[in-house]
Each structure stands twice: as C-alpha cells, then as structure tokens.
Short mmCIF file of C-alpha atoms and ligand atoms in Angstrom, two decimals:
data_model
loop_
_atom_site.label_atom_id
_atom_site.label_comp_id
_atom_site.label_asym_id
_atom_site.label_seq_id
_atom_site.Cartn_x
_atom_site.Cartn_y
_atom_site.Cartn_z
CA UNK Y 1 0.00 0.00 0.00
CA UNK Y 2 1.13 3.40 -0.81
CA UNK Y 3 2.37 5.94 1.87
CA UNK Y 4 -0.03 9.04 2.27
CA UNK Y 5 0.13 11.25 4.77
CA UNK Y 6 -1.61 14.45 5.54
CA UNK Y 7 -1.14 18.24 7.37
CA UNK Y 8 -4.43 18.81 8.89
CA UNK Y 9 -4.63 22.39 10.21
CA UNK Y 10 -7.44 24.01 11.96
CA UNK Y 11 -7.85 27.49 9.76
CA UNK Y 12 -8.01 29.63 13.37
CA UNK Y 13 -4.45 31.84 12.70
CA UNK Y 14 -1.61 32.03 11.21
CA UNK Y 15 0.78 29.12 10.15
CA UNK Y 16 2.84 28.76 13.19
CA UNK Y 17 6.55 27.29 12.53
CA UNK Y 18 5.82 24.04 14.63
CA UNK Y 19 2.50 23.44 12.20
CA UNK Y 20 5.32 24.35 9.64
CA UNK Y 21 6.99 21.26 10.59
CA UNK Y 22 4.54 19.01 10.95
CA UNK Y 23 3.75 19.35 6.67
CA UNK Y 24 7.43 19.08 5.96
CA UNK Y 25 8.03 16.15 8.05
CA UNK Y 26 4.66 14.65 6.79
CA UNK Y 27 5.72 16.05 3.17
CA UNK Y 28 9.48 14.02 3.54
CA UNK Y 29 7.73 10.73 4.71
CA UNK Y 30 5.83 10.83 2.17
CA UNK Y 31 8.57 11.33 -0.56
CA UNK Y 32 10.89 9.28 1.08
CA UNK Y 33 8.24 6.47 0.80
CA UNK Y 34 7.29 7.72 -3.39
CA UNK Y 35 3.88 8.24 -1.68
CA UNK Y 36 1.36 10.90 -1.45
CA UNK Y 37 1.00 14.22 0.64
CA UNK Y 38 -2.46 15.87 1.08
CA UNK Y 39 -3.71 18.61 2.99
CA UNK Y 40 -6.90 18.38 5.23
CA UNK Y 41 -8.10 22.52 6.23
CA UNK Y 42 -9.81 21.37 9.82
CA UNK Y 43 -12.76 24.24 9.62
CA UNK Y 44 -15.41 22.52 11.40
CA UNK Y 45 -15.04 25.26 14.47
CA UNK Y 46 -17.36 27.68 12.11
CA UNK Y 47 -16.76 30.16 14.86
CA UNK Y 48 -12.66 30.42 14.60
CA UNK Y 49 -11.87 29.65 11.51
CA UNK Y 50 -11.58 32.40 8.55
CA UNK Y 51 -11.11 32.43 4.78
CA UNK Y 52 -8.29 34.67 5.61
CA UNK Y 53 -6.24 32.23 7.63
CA UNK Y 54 -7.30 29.30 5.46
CA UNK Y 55 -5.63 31.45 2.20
CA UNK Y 56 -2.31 32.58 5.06
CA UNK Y 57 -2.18 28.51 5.24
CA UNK Y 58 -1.82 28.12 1.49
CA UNK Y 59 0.49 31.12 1.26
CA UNK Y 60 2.54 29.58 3.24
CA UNK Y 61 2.49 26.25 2.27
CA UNK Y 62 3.18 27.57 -1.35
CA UNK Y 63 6.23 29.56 0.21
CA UNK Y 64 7.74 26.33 1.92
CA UNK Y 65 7.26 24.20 -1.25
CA UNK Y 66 5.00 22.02 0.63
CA UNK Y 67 1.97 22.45 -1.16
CA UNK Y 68 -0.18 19.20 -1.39
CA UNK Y 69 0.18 16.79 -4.36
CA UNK Y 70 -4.26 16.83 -4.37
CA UNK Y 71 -6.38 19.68 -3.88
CA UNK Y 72 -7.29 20.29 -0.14
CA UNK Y 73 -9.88 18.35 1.71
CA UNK Y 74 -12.06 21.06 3.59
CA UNK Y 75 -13.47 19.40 6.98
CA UNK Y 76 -16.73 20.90 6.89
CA UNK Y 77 -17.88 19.94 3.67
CA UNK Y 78 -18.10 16.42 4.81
CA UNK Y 79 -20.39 16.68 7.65
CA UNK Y 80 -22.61 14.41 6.07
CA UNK Y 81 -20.32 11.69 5.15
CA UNK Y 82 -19.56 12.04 8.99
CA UNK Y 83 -22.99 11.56 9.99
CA UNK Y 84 -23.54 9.15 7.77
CA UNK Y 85 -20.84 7.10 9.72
CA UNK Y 86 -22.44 7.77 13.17
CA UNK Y 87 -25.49 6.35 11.94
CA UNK Y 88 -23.71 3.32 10.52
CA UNK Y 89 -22.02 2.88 14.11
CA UNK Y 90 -25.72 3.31 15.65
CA UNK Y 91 -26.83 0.24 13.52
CA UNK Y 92 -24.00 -1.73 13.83
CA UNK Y 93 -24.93 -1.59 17.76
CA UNK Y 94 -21.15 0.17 18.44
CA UNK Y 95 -22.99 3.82 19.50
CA UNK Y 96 -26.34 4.43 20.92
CA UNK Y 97 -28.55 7.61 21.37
CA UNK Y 98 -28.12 9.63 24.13
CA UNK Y 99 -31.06 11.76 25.56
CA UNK Y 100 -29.01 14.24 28.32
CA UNK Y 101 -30.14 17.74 28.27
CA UNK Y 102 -27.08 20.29 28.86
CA UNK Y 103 -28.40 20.81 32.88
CA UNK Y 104 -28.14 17.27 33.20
CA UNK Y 105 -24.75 16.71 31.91
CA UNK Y 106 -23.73 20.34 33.74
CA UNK Y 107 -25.33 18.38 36.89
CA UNK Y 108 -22.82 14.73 36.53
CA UNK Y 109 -20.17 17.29 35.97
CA UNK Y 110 -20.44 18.92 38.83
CA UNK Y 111 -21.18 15.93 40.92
CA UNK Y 112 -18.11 14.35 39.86
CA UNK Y 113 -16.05 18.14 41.05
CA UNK Y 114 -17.77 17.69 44.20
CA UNK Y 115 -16.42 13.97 44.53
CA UNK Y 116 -13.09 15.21 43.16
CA UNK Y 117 -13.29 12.32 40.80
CA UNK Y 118 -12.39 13.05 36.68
CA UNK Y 119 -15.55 13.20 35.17
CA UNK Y 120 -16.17 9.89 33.33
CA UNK Y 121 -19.92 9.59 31.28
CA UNK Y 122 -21.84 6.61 32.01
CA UNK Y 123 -24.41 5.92 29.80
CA UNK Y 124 -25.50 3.01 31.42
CA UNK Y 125 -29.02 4.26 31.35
CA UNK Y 126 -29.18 4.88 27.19
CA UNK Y 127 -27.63 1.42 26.34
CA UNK Y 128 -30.07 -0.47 27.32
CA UNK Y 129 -33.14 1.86 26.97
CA UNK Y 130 -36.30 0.65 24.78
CA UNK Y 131 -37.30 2.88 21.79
CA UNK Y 132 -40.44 3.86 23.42
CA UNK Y 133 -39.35 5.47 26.52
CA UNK Y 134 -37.23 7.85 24.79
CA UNK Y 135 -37.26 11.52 25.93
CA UNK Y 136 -38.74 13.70 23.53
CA UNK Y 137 -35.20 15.92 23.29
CA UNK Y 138 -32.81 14.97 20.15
CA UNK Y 139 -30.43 12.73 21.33
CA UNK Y 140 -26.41 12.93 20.44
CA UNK Y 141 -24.92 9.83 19.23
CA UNK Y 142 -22.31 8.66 21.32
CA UNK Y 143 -19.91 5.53 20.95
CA UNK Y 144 -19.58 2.73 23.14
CA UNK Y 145 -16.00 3.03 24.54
CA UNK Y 146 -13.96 -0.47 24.91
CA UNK Y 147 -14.90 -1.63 28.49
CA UNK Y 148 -12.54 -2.50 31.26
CA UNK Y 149 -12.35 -6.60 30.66
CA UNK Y 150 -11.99 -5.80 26.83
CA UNK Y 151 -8.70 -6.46 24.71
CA UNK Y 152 -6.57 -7.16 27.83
CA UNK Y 153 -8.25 -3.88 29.66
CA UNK Y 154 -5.89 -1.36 27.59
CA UNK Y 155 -6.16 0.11 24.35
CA UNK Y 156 -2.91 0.29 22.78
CA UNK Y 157 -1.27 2.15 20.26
CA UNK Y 158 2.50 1.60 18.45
CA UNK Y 159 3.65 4.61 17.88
CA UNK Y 160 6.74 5.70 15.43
CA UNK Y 161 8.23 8.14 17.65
CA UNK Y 162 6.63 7.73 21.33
CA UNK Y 163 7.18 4.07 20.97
CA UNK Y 164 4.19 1.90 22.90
CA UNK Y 165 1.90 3.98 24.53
CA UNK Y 166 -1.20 2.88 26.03
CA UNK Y 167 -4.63 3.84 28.54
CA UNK Y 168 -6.65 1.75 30.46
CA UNK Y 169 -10.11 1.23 29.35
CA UNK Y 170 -11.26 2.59 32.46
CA UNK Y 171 -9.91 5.83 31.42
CA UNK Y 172 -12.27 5.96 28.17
CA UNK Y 173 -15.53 7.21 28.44
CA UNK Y 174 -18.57 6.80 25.24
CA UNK Y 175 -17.57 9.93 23.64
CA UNK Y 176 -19.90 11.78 21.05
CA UNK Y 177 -19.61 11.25 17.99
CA UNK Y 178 -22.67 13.39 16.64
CA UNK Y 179 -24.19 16.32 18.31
CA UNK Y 180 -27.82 16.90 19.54
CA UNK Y 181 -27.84 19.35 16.75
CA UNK Y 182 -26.57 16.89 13.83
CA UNK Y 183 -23.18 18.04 13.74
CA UNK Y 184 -20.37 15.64 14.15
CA UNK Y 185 -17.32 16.10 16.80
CA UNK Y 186 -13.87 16.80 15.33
CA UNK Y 187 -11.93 13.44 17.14
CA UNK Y 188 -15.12 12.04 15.25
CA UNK Y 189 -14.71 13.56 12.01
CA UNK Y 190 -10.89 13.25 11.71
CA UNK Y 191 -11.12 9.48 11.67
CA UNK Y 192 -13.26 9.64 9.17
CA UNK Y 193 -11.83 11.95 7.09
CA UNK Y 194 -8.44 9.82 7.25
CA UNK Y 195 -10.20 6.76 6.61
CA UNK Y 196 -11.60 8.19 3.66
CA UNK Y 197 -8.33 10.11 2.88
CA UNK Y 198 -6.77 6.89 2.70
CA UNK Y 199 -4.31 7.91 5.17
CA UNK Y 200 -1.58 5.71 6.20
CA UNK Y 201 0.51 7.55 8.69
CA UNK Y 202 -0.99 10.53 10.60
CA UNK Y 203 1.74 12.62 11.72
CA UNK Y 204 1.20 15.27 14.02
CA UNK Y 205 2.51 17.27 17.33
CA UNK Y 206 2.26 15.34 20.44
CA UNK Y 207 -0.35 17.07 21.94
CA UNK Y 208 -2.70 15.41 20.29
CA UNK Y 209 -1.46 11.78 21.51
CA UNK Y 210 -4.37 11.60 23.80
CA UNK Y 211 -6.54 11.99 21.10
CA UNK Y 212 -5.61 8.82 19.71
CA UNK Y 213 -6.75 6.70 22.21
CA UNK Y 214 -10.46 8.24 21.67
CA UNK Y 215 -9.90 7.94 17.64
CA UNK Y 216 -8.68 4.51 17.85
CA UNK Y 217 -12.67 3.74 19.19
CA UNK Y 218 -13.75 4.99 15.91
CA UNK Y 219 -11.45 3.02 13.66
CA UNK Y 220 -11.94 -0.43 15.64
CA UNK Y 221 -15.55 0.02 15.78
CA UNK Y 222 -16.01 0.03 12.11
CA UNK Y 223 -13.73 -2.40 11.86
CA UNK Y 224 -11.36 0.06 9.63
CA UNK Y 225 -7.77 -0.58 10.00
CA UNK Y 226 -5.59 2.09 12.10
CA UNK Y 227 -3.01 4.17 10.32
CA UNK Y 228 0.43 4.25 12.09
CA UNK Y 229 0.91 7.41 14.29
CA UNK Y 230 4.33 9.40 14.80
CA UNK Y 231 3.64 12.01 17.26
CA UNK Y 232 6.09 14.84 17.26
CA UNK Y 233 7.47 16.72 19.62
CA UNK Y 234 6.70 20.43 20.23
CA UNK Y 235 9.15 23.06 19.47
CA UNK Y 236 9.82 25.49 22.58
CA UNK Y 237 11.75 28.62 22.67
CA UNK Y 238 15.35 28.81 23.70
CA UNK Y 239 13.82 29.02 27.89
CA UNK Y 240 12.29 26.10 27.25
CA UNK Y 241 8.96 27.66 27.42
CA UNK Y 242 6.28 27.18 24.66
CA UNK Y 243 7.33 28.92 21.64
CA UNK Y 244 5.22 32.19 21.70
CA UNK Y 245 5.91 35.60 19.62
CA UNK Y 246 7.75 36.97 22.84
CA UNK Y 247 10.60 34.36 21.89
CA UNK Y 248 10.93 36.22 17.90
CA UNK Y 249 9.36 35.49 14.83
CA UNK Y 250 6.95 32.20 15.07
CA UNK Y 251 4.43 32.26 11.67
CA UNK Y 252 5.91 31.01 8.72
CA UNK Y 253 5.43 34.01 6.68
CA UNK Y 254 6.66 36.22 9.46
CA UNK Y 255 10.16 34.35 8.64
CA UNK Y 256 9.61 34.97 4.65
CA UNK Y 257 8.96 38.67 5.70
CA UNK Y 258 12.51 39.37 7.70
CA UNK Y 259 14.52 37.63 4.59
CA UNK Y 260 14.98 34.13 5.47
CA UNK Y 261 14.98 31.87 2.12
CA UNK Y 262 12.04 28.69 2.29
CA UNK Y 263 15.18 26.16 1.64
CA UNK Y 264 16.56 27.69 4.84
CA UNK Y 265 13.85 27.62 6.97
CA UNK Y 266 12.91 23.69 5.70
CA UNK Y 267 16.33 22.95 6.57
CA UNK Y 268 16.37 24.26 9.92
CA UNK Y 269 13.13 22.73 10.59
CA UNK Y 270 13.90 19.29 9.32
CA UNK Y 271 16.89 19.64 11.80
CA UNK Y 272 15.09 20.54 14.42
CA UNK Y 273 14.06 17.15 16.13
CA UNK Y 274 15.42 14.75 13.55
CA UNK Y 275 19.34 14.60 12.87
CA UNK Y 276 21.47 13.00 10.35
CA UNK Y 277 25.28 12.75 12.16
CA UNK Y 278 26.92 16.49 12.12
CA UNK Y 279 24.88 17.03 8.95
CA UNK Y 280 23.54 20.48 9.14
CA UNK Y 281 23.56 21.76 5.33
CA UNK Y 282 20.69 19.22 4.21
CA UNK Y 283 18.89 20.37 0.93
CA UNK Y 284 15.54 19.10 -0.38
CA UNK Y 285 16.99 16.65 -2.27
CA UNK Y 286 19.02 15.21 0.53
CA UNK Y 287 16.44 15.04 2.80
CA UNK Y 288 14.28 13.54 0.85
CA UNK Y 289 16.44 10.14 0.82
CA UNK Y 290 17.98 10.25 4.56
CA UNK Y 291 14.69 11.68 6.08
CA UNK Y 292 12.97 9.10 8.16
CA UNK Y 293 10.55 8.85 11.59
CA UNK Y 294 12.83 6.39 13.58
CA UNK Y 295 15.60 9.66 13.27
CA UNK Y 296 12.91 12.04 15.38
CA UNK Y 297 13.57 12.10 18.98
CA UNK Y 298 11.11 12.25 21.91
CA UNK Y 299 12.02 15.31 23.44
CA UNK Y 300 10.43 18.87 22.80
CA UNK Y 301 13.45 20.80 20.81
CA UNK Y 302 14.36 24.03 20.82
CA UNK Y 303 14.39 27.42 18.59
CA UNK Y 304 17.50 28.24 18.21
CA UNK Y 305 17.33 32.02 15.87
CA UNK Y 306 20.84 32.03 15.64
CA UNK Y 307 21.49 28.83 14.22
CA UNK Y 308 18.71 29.45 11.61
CA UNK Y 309 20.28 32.68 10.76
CA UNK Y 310 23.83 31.24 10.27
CA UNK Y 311 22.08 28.63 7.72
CA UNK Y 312 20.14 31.27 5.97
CA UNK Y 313 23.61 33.00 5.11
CA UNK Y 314 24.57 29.57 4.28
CA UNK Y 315 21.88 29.02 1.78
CA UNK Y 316 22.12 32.68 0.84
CA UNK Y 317 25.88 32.19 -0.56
CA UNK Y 318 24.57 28.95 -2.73
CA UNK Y 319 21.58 31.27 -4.02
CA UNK Y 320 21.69 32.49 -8.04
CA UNK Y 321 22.18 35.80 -8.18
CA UNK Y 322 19.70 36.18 -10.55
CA UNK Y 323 16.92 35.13 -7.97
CA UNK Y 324 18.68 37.46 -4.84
CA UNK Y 325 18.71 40.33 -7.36
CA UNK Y 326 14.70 39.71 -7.95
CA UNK Y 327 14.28 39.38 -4.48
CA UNK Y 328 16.33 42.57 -3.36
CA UNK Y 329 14.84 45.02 -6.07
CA UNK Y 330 11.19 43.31 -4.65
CA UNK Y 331 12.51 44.76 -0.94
CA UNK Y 332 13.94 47.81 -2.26
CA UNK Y 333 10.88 48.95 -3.81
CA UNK Y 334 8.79 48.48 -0.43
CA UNK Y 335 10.79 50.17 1.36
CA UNK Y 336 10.42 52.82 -0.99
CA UNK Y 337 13.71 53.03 -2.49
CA UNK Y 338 14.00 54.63 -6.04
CA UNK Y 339 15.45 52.61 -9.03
CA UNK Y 340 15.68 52.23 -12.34
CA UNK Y 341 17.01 49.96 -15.47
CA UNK Y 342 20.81 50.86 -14.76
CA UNK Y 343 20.26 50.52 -10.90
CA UNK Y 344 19.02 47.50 -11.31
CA UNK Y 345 21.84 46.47 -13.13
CA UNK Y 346 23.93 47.44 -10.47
CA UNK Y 347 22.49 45.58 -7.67
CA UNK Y 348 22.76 42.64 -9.97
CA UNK Y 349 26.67 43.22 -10.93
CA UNK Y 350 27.20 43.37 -7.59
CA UNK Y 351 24.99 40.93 -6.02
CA UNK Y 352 27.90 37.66 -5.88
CA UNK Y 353 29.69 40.11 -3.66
CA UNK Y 354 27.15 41.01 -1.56
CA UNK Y 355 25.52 38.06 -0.69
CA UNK Y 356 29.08 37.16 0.88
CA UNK Y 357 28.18 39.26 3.65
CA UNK Y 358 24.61 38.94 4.62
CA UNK Y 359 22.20 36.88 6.71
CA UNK Y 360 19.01 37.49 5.63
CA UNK Y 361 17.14 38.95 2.48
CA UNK Y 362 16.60 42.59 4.62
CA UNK Y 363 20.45 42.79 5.16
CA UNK Y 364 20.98 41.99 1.74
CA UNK Y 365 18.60 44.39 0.31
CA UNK Y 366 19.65 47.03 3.17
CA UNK Y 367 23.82 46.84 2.06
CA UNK Y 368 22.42 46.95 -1.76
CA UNK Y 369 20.23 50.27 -2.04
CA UNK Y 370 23.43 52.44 -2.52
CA UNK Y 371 24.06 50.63 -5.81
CA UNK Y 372 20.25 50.89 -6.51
CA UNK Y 373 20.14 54.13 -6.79
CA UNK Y 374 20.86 57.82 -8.81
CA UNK Y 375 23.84 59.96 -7.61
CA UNK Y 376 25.00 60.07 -4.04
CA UNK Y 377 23.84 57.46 -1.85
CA UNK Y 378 22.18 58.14 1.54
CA UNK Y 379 25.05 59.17 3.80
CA UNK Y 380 25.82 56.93 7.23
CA UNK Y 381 26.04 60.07 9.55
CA UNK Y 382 29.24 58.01 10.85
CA UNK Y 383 30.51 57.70 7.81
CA UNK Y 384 30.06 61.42 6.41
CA UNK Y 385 32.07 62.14 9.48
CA UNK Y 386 35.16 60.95 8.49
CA UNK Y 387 35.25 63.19 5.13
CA UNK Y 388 37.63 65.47 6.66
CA UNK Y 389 38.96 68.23 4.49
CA UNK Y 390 41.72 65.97 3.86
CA UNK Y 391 39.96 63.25 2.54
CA UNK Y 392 37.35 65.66 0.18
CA UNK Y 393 40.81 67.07 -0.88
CA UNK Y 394 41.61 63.30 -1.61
CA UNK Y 395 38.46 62.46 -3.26
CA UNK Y 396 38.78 65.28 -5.92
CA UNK Y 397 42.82 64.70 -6.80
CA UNK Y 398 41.83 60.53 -7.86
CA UNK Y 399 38.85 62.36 -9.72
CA UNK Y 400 40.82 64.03 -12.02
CA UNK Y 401 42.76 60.68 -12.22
CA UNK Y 402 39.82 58.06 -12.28
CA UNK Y 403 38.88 59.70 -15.90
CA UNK Y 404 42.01 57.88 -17.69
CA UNK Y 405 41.55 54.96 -15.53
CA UNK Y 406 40.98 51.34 -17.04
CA UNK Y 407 37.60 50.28 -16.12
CA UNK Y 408 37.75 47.11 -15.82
CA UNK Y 409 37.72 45.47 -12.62
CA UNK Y 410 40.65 43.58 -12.90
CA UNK Y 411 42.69 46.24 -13.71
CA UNK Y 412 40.70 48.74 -11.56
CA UNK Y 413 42.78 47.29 -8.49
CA UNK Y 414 46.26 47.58 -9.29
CA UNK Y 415 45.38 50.84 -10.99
CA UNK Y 416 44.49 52.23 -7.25
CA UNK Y 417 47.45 50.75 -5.97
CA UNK Y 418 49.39 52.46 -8.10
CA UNK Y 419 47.63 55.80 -7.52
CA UNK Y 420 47.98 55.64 -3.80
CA UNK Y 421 51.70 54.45 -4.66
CA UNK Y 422 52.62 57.61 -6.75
CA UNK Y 423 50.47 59.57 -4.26
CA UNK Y 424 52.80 58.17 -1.41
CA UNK Y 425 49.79 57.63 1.18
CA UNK Y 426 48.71 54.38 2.15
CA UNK Y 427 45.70 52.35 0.11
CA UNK Y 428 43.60 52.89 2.68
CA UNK Y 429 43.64 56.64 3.12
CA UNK Y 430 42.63 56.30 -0.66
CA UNK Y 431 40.16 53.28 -0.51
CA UNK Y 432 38.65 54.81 2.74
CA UNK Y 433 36.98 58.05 1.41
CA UNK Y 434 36.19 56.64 -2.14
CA UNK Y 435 34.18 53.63 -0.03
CA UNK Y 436 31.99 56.30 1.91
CA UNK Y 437 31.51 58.51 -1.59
CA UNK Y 438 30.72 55.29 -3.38
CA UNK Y 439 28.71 53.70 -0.62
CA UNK Y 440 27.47 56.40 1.93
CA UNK Y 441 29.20 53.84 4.49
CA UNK Y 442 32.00 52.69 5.61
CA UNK Y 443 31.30 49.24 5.07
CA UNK Y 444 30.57 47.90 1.32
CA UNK Y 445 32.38 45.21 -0.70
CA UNK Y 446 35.51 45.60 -2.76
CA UNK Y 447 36.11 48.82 -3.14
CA UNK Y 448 36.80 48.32 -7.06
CA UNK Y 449 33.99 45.74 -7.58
CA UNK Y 450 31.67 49.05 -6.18
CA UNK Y 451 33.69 51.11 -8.77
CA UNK Y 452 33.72 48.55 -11.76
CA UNK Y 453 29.70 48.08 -11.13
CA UNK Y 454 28.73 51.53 -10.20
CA UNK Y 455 30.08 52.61 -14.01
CA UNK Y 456 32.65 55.59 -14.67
CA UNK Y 457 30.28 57.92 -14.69
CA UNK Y 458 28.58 57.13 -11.48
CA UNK Y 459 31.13 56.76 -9.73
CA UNK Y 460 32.56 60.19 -10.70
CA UNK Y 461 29.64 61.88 -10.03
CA UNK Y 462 29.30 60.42 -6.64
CA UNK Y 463 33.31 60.96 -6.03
CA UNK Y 464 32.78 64.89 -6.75
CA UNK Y 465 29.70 65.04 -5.25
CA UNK Y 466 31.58 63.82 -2.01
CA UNK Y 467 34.56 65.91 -2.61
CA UNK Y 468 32.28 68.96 -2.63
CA UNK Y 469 32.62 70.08 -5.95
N1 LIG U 1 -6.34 20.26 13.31
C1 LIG U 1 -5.40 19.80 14.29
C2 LIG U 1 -4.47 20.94 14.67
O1 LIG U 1 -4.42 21.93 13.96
C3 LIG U 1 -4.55 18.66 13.78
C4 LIG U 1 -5.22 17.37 13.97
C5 LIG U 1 -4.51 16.18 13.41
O2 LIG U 1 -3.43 16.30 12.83
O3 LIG U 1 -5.07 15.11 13.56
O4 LIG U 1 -3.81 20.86 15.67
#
C-alpha cells in the first residue's frame, strides 16, 4: 500500500513554525516512501476559523514548497459523510442515542467536582433503553468506549516516535460522535476523514497523543484498519517555554517577511528534532532520501534564531544571483527606495559580492540600495564624518585621475594601488573616502567591484559630489 500522509490544520491563525513542521516532516515521509502528501483545512469550528487564515495557510504552504500533491480536503464539507458514519455505528450496535439535556450533563459534571473524581460519562441508562421510553429531546450519538475486561483492559497504540503507549479502558468514556444538533465532533470527524483520505501515517505534534486513544474507538468500531501514528514533539523557545511571539518570529510568513529563504527555513526545521550525524547543510533533495521517523527524537526541541540565521547565510551564498537580485529590487521597492534599469543592473553586478556578507534577504537588500540608486547614496552620519577636508581634498585629486583609468575590474585594483603608490599615502587613506563617496558607508564590498559596477560615470559623479565640488 502506498504511503499518504496528511497536514491537517485548523484554519483559526496564522501558520505557526511548529505546524510548519509538521507538513514538511509529513511532506518528507511521504517522498521518502514515493507516496502521497495531502492537505486536510480542519474548519469545522465555524466560529474560529476564517477564509483569511485558510488562504495565510496556502500562502505559506506555497512559500515552503510544501503544497499538497491533491487539492485540499475542507473538513466541513463532509459533515454528512460524517454523519452518515455515526449512523452506521448506531446500527451496527457500536454507538447508541443519548437523551441528556445540557443541565443534566452540567449536573454529573459537577457531581463528579464535588467527589473530586475526573468526570467519566456513564451511559448506562441509554444502552439499554427501549425505543419507546425515549425523551422527547434529540439525542447525540455517542460511541460505546472499549470496556474495562476488553482487549486485555488497555487500548494500545505503536507509535513511530513515542514508541508503545497505552490507557486503560477505564480511562475511556462513550464519547460523542454526533451532536444533539446533527453536527459531528472533530476526534469524530478526523477518523473519518483519514479513513476516507486513505491515510496511512498521521503525523502530528504530540499534543494530540491523547486523542488517539479516543480515535482509535472509531477506527476499531467500524472495523477500519488504524493508520500508524508518529507524534512529534513540540518546538519550545530557547527558555524552554512554549514557543510564543515573545521568543521572535513564530508564523511562517513572518520568517519569509525578515529575509529568510524557504530552503533555509525547511532545513532548519527538518533539523530541528530529527538529525542526520553532524549534517547540518541538508537540501531538499538530501532530505528527501535520509529523512525518516525512527531519526525524530522524543524530546520537545528548541528554537534556536541564531542557528537558523547562520544557515540562511549559508543558503544565501549557494543562491543564483539572478533570484537574490529579484528578491532585493522586490525589498527595495517596499521600502520605498528609487530605481531604475541601470540601478538594477547594479544591484545585480554586484549581487555575488554582496551576498558574501549577509544573513538574511533585509540585510541583503539594506547593504544593496546604494548601488540601486541615482547619484549620491544616503550618507551613514558616521561615515560622512570621516570626510575630513583631507579626505574631500583626496576624493577630488583621484577624480581628475579616475577619468584615464581602465575600467575594468581587474585592472581597476592595481590601478588604485598604483595611484595611492605615486600619491605616497597608504591604500587605505585612498580606498577609505572613495568607499563612503561610493557607498554612503564605511562598510561595502571591494572597493573596485563598487567602482567597476557603479560605471565611470557614477562613480565620478558620486566621487565629486563627495569631494564637494
Ligand atoms: N487540526 C489539528 C491541529 O491543527 C490537527 C489534527 C490532526 O493532525 O489530527 O492541531
């Protein structure tokens, strides 16, 4: 039977980064296995969920490169297939109706506070109830849970990370399965949906392992076979706290929006609970053949920001320029930054230089706006500081020189070494002023790459614009 595995998220917010990880590792299983990956948009809580968060999901998804291989499965247009199941577990004699009003169950509640035992429903009453003393309030549908003396007493489930997990019978109580109302439960519909999904493995974050238990009554009472659960660890912030915005950045597009690059983010995650050795630089590719469930430990794992950033420079470096360039004009632009064709062209001379020296997309685009745009660059109040008279006086001598220089960038080196070698002065007392005229900064690459890509003429203009003259 073919893997298929599914991200089912409940459309009530943003993508979070753990939910982030639970599609790629569901998305890698399912390569690593030439299976299927689908996504399942949990919207049954009418209340909480939005069209707004559903599209964020997508977005983000899309972003990742995790989109599903079939169109998504929306929860709530399958209520009736989930009813329709109920009903089938009503005749098979595995549920029963249930005639409680709200004040009664409010009342066993509260009688079981008072007793300061967990509330467990008995429904003792409804099993064995004929047809004709029925209440006249619409009853809920509720399943008969496996009973103490059933199966060894336990219910017990295998699972691919937690290893053998299991809960006494006694624990389980005849859950609902569909409302009063007609509407089914989620741990109701889930099972369902899976079943009829096809699902084979259901991965998902370890807070829902009690659910299983409860799911598990579903699947054996219709005699459908179980798929095999992995249930992953959280991710918590570096206190070990639950990862909440007060730790940085947690939805996924919050990441895309501060510059980190998809590949970089996927490969942090992937790392994050699963290893491979010392491996840290683990593209798609790669991780599609090493990426397995027996590799993903037990224990909640950590954000670590600063390792993701040092990997997003990483993957930055690999990136085409062509790409980066696209991607920095994109940021420029927002931030309101004014271009055109030949700045452009700039950015893009420069860009294998740049990337050398940045973390994220913002720092990129940040160190590339003074080749982006017309005449002198915004200046670094630092910077304009050290354009003493000296240097100005500096800046307009190599002027007068720069116009019978060779402009090539090869050449455009040893041709400034010569300069400051006729001059007598030191390369830096020449490289120093031209890098703030050029750059606005003191901090750029090259100083003749930013000459060679900036062109003669903007260079000069921004050398005697600098110079004062
Ligand atoms: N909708 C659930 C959530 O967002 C996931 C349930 C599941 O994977 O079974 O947490």
């Amino acid at each position: 039977m073919s893997v298929r595995t599914r991200f089912a998220p409940s459309p009530t917010g943003y993508l979070h980064i753990g939910g982030a990880r639970t599609a790629l590792f569901n998305y890698l299983f399912a390569r690593r296995h030439g299976g299927q990956y689908l996504l399942r948009i949990e919207d049954t809580d009418r209340q909480r969920s939005t069209q707004e968060a559903v599209q964020q999901i997508l977005d983000s998804l899309e972003w990742l490169g995790l989109s599903p291989d079939e169109p998504p499965v929306f929860q709530s247009q399958r209520e009736a297939r989930h009813a329709e199941v109920a009903r089938e577990l009503l005749a098979r004699g595995c549920a029963y109706l249930a005639y409680d009003t709200p004040e009664e169950l409010a009342a066993m509640r509260a009688e079981a506070e008072a007793a300061k035992r967990p509330f467990k429903y008995d429904g003792s009453r409804w099993m064995t109830m004929d047809p004709k003393d029925a209440p006249s309030v619409a009853p809920a549908i509720r399943i008969k849970a496996p009973r103490a003396d059933q199966a060894g007493g336990d219910t017990v489930v295998q699972d691919l990370v937690q290893g053998e997990v299991r809960v006494a019978n006694t624990e389980l109580d005849d859950m609902i399965i569909l409302r009063s109302d007609g509407s089914p439960t989620y741990l109701h519909a889930v099972v369902v949906d899976d079943h009829d999904m096809g699902i084979t493995h259901v991965i998902r974050g370890d807070d829902h392992l009690t659910n299983t238990f409860r799911q598990c009554m579903v699947y054996d009472a219709m005699g459908w076979h179980r798929p095999r659960f992995a249930h992953i660890p959280l991710i918590h912030g570096a206190d070990g706290a639950k990862l909440s915005k007060r730790h940085g950045a947690v939805g996924a597009l919050e990441f895309r929006e501060q510059g980190f690059l998809p590949e970089a983010v996927c490969n942090y995650l992937m790392r994050l609970g699963w290893g491979h050795g010392d491996e840290e630089v683990i593209p798609r590719d790669r991780a599609i053949q090493l990426f397995d469930l027996d590799g993903v430990g037990r224990a909640a794992s950590r954000m670590d920001y600063a390792k993701l950033l040092h990997l997003n420079g990483v993957y930055l470096r690999g990136a085409e320029d062509e790409r980066l360039t696209r991607e920095v004009l994109a940021r420029l632009a927002k931030h309101g930054v004014a271009f055109g064709t030949l700045g452009a062209e700039r950015v893009r001379a420069l860009m294998p230089e740049l990337k050398e020296r940045a973390k994220t997309l913002e720092d990129l685009a940040s160190s590339a706006a003074f080749a982006a745009v017309e005449g002198p660059p915004p200046m670094d109040p630092k910077a304009a500081a050290l354009l003493t008279p000296e240097a100005k006086a500096r800046l307009a001598d190599l002027a007068q020189f720069l116009n019978d220089a060779p402009w090539e960038r090869k050449d455009l080196e040893a041709w400034l070494r010569d300069y400051a070698d006729v001059k007598g002065v030191k390369l830096g007392q020449v490289a120093q002023p031209l890098r703030i005229a050029l750059s606005g900064s003191t901090q750029s690459p090259p100083i003749d790459a930013v000459l060679w890509a900036l062109g003669r003429t903007e260079a000069m203009d921004r050398i005697l614009a600098a110079a004062g003259e």
